[in-house]
CSV table of C-alpha atoms in Angstrom, one decimal:
chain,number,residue,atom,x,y,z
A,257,UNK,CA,-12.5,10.4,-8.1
A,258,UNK,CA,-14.6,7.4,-8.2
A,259,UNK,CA,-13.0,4.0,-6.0
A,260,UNK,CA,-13.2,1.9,-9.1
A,261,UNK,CA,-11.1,3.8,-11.3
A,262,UNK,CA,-8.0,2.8,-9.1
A,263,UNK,CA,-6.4,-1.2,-9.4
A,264,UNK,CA,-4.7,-1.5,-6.3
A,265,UNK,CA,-1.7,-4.5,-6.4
A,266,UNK,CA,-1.0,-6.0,-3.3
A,267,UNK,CA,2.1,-8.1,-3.1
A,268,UNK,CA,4.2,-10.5,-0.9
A,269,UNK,CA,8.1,-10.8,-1.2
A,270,UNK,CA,8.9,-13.6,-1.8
A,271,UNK,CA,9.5,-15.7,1.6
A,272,UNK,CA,11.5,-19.1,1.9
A,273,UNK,CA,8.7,-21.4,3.6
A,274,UNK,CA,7.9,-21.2,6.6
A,275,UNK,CA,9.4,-17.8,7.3
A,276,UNK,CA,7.4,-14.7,8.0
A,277,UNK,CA,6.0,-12.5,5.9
A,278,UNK,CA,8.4,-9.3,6.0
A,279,UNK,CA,7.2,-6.8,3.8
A,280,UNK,CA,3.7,-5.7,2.6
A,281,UNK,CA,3.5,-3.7,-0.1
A,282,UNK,CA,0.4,-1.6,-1.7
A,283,UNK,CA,0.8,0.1,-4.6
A,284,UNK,CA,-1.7,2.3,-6.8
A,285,UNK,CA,-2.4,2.4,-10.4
A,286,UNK,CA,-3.8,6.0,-10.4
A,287,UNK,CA,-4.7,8.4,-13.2
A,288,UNK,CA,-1.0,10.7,-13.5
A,289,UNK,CA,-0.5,12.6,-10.5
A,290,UNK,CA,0.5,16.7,-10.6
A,291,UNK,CA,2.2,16.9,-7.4
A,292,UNK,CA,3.2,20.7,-8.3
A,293,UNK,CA,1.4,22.4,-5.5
A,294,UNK,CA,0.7,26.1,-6.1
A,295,UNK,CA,1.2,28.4,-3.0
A,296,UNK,CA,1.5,31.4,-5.3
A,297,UNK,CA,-2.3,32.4,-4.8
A,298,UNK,CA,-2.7,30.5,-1.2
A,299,UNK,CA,-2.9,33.3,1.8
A,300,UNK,CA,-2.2,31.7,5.0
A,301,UNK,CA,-5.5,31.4,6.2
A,302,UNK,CA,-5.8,29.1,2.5
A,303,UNK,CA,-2.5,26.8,3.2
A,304,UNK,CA,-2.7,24.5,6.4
A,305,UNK,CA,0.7,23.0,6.3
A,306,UNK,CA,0.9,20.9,9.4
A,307,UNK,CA,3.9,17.9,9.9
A,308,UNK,CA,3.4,14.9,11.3
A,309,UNK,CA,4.5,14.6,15.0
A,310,UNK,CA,8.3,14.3,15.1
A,311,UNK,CA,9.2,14.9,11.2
A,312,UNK,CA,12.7,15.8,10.1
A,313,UNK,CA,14.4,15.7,6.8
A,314,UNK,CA,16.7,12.8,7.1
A,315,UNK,CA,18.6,13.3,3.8
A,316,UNK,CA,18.0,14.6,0.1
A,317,UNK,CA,14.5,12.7,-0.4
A,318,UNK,CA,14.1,11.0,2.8
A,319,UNK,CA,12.1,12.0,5.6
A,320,UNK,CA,11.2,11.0,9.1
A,321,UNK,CA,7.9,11.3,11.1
A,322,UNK,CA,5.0,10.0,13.8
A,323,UNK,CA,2.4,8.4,12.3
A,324,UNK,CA,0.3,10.7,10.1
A,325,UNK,CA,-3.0,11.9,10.0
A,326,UNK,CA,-5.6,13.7,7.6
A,327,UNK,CA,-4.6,17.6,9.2
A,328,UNK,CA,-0.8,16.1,8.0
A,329,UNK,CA,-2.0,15.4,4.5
A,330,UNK,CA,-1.3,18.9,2.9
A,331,UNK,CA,1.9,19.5,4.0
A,332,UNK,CA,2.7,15.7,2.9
A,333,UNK,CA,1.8,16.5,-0.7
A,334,UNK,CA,4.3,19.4,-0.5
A,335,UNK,CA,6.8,16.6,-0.4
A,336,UNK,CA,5.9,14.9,-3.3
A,337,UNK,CA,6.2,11.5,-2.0
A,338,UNK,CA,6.9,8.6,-3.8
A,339,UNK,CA,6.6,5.9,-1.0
A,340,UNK,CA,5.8,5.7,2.7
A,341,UNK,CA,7.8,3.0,4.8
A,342,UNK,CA,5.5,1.9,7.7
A,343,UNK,CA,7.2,0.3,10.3
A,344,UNK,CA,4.0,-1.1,12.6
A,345,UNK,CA,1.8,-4.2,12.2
A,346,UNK,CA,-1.6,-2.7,12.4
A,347,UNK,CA,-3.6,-1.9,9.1
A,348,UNK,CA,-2.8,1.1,7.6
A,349,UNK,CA,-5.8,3.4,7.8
A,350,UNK,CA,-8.9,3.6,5.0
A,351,UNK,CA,-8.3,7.7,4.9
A,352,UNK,CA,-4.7,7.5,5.1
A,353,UNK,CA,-5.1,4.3,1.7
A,354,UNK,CA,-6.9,7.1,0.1
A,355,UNK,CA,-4.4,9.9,0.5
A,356,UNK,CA,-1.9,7.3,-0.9
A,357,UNK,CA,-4.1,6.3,-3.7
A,358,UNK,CA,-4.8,10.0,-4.5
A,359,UNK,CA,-1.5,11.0,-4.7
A,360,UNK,CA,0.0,7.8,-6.4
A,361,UNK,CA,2.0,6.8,-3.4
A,362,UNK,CA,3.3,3.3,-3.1
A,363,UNK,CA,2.9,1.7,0.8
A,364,UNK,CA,5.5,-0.6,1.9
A,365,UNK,CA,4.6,-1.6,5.0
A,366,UNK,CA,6.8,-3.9,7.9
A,367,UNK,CA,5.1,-5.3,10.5
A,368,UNK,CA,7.4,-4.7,13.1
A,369,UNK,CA,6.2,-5.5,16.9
A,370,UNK,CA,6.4,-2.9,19.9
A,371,UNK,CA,8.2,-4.1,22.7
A,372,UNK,CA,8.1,-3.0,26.4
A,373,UNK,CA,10.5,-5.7,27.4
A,374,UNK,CA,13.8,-4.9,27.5
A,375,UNK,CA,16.6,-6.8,24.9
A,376,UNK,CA,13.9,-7.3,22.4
A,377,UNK,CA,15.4,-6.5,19.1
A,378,UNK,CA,14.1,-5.7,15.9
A,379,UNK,CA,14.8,-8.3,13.4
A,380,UNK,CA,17.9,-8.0,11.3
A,381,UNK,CA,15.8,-9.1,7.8
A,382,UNK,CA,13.2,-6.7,8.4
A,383,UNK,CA,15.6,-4.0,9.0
A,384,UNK,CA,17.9,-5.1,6.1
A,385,UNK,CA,14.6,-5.3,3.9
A,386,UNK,CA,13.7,-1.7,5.2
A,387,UNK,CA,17.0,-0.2,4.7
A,388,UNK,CA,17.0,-1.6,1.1
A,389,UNK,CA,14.1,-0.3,0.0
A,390,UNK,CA,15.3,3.7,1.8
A,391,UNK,CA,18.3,3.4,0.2
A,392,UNK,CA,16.6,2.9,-3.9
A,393,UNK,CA,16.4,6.2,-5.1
A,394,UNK,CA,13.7,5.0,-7.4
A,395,UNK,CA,11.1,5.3,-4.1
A,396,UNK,CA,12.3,8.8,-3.4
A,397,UNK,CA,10.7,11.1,-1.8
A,398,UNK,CA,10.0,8.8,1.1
A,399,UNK,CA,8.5,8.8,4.7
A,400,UNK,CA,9.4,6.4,6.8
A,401,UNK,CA,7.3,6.6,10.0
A,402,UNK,CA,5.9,3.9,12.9
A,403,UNK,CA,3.2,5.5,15.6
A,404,UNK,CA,5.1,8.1,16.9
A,405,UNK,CA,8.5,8.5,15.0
A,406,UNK,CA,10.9,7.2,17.6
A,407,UNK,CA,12.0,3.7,18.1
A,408,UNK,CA,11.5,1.8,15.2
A,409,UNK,CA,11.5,4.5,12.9
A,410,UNK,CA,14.7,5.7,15.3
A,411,UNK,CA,16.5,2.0,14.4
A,412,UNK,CA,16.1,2.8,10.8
A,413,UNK,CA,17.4,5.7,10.7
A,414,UNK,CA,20.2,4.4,12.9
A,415,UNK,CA,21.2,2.1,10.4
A,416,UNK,CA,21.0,4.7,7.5
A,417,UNK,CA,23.3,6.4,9.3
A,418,UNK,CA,26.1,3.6,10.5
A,419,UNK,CA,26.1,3.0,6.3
A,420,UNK,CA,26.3,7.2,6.0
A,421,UNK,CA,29.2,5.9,8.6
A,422,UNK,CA,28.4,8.1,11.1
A,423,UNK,CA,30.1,7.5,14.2
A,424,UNK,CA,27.9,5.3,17.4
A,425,UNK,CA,27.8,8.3,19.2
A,426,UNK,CA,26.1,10.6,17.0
A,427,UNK,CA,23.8,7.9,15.8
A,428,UNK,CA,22.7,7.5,19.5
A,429,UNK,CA,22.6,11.1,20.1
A,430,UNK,CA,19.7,11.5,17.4
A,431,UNK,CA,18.1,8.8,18.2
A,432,UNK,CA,17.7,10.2,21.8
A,433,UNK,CA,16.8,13.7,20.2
A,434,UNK,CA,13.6,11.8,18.7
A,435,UNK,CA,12.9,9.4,21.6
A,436,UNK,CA,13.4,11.9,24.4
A,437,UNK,CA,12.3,10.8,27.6
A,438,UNK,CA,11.5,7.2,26.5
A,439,UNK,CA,14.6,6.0,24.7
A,440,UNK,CA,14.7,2.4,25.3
A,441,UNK,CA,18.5,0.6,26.1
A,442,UNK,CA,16.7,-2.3,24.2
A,443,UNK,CA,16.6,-0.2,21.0
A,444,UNK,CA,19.5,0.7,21.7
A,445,UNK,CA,21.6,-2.7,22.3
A,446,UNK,CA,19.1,-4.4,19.2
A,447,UNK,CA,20.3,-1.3,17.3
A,448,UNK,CA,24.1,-1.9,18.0
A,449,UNK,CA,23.6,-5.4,17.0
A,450,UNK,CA,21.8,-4.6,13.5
A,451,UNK,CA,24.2,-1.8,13.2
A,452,UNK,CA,27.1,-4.1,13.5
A,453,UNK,CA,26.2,-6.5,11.1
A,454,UNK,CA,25.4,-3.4,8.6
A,455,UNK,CA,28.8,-2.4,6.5
């Protein structure tokens, strides 16, 4: 398909002044998508279905992952996405922009920072913001994924599931199940504190 035939719309929300700029959103105007993917005639040797690093069905039409890349795009379009949530501040790739556009998925993307320090927290808006735009059914199927699946897209998921009202516990046990080795106790305290506030 020719680049031209696409418009792409980027847009800001709307931000009181001199706030930051919390979510950036690309969205493609492409031709009517078939996302039916025939694996009737496929042999295995035809169909490369590979997940991201760390996916997981979260609920009915919302899923989990590390950051994707083109051996991941196959399997993505079994999902039949509707959005991706991107949780990191770094430009989303030109192959991964195509897949999107090819496949009439809409990007919302949230800068959010990677910390090493501890009791660094993820901001409450951005989380809100994030959690707003999971829980509209009208942008499901959707991936939410950061670089490699586990703290921020860990928080996120967090706060899905203190509104699903899981109890603390659970919500820290898979969170650790994703982070393994390098859960952080600042994720943790920042996502008690977002969780908190979240009803």
């Amino acid at each position: 398909m020719k680049e031209d035939s696409y418009n792409t719309k980027l847009s800001l929300n709307q931000q009181p002044a001199g706030s930051q700029q919390m979510c950036r959103t690309i969205e493609e105007d492409a031709p009517a998508v078939d996302h039916h993917v025939d694996m009737s005639s496929s042999t295995s040797d035809d169909l490369n279905l590979i997940p991201p690093l760390n996916f997981a069905m979260v609920d009915n039409g919302i899923f989990r992952s590390g950051f994707p890349d083109s051996a991941n795009f196959s399997f993505l379009q079994t999902l039949k996405l509707t959005s991706i949530i991107y949780l990191c501040p770094e430009p989303y790739p030109e192959a991964n922009t195509e897949f999107l556009k090819s496949n009439g998925i809409k990007l919302f993307q949230f800068g959010i920072e990677s910390y090493k320090e501890p009791f660094v927290n993820i901001p409450e808006d951005t989380i809100r913001e994030a959690l707003r735009l999971v829980l509209d059914v009208r942008n499901h199927p959707v991936l939410i994924h950061c670089n490699r699946g586990k703290h921020r897209t860990g928080c996120l998921v967090g706060c899905l599931r203190k509104l699903q009202r899981w109890c603390l516990s659970s919500v820290f046990d898979e969170y650790q199940r994703f982070a393994a080795a390098k859960a952080r106790v600042s994720d943790q305290s920042g996502e008690c504190s977002v969780l908190h506030g979240i009803n």
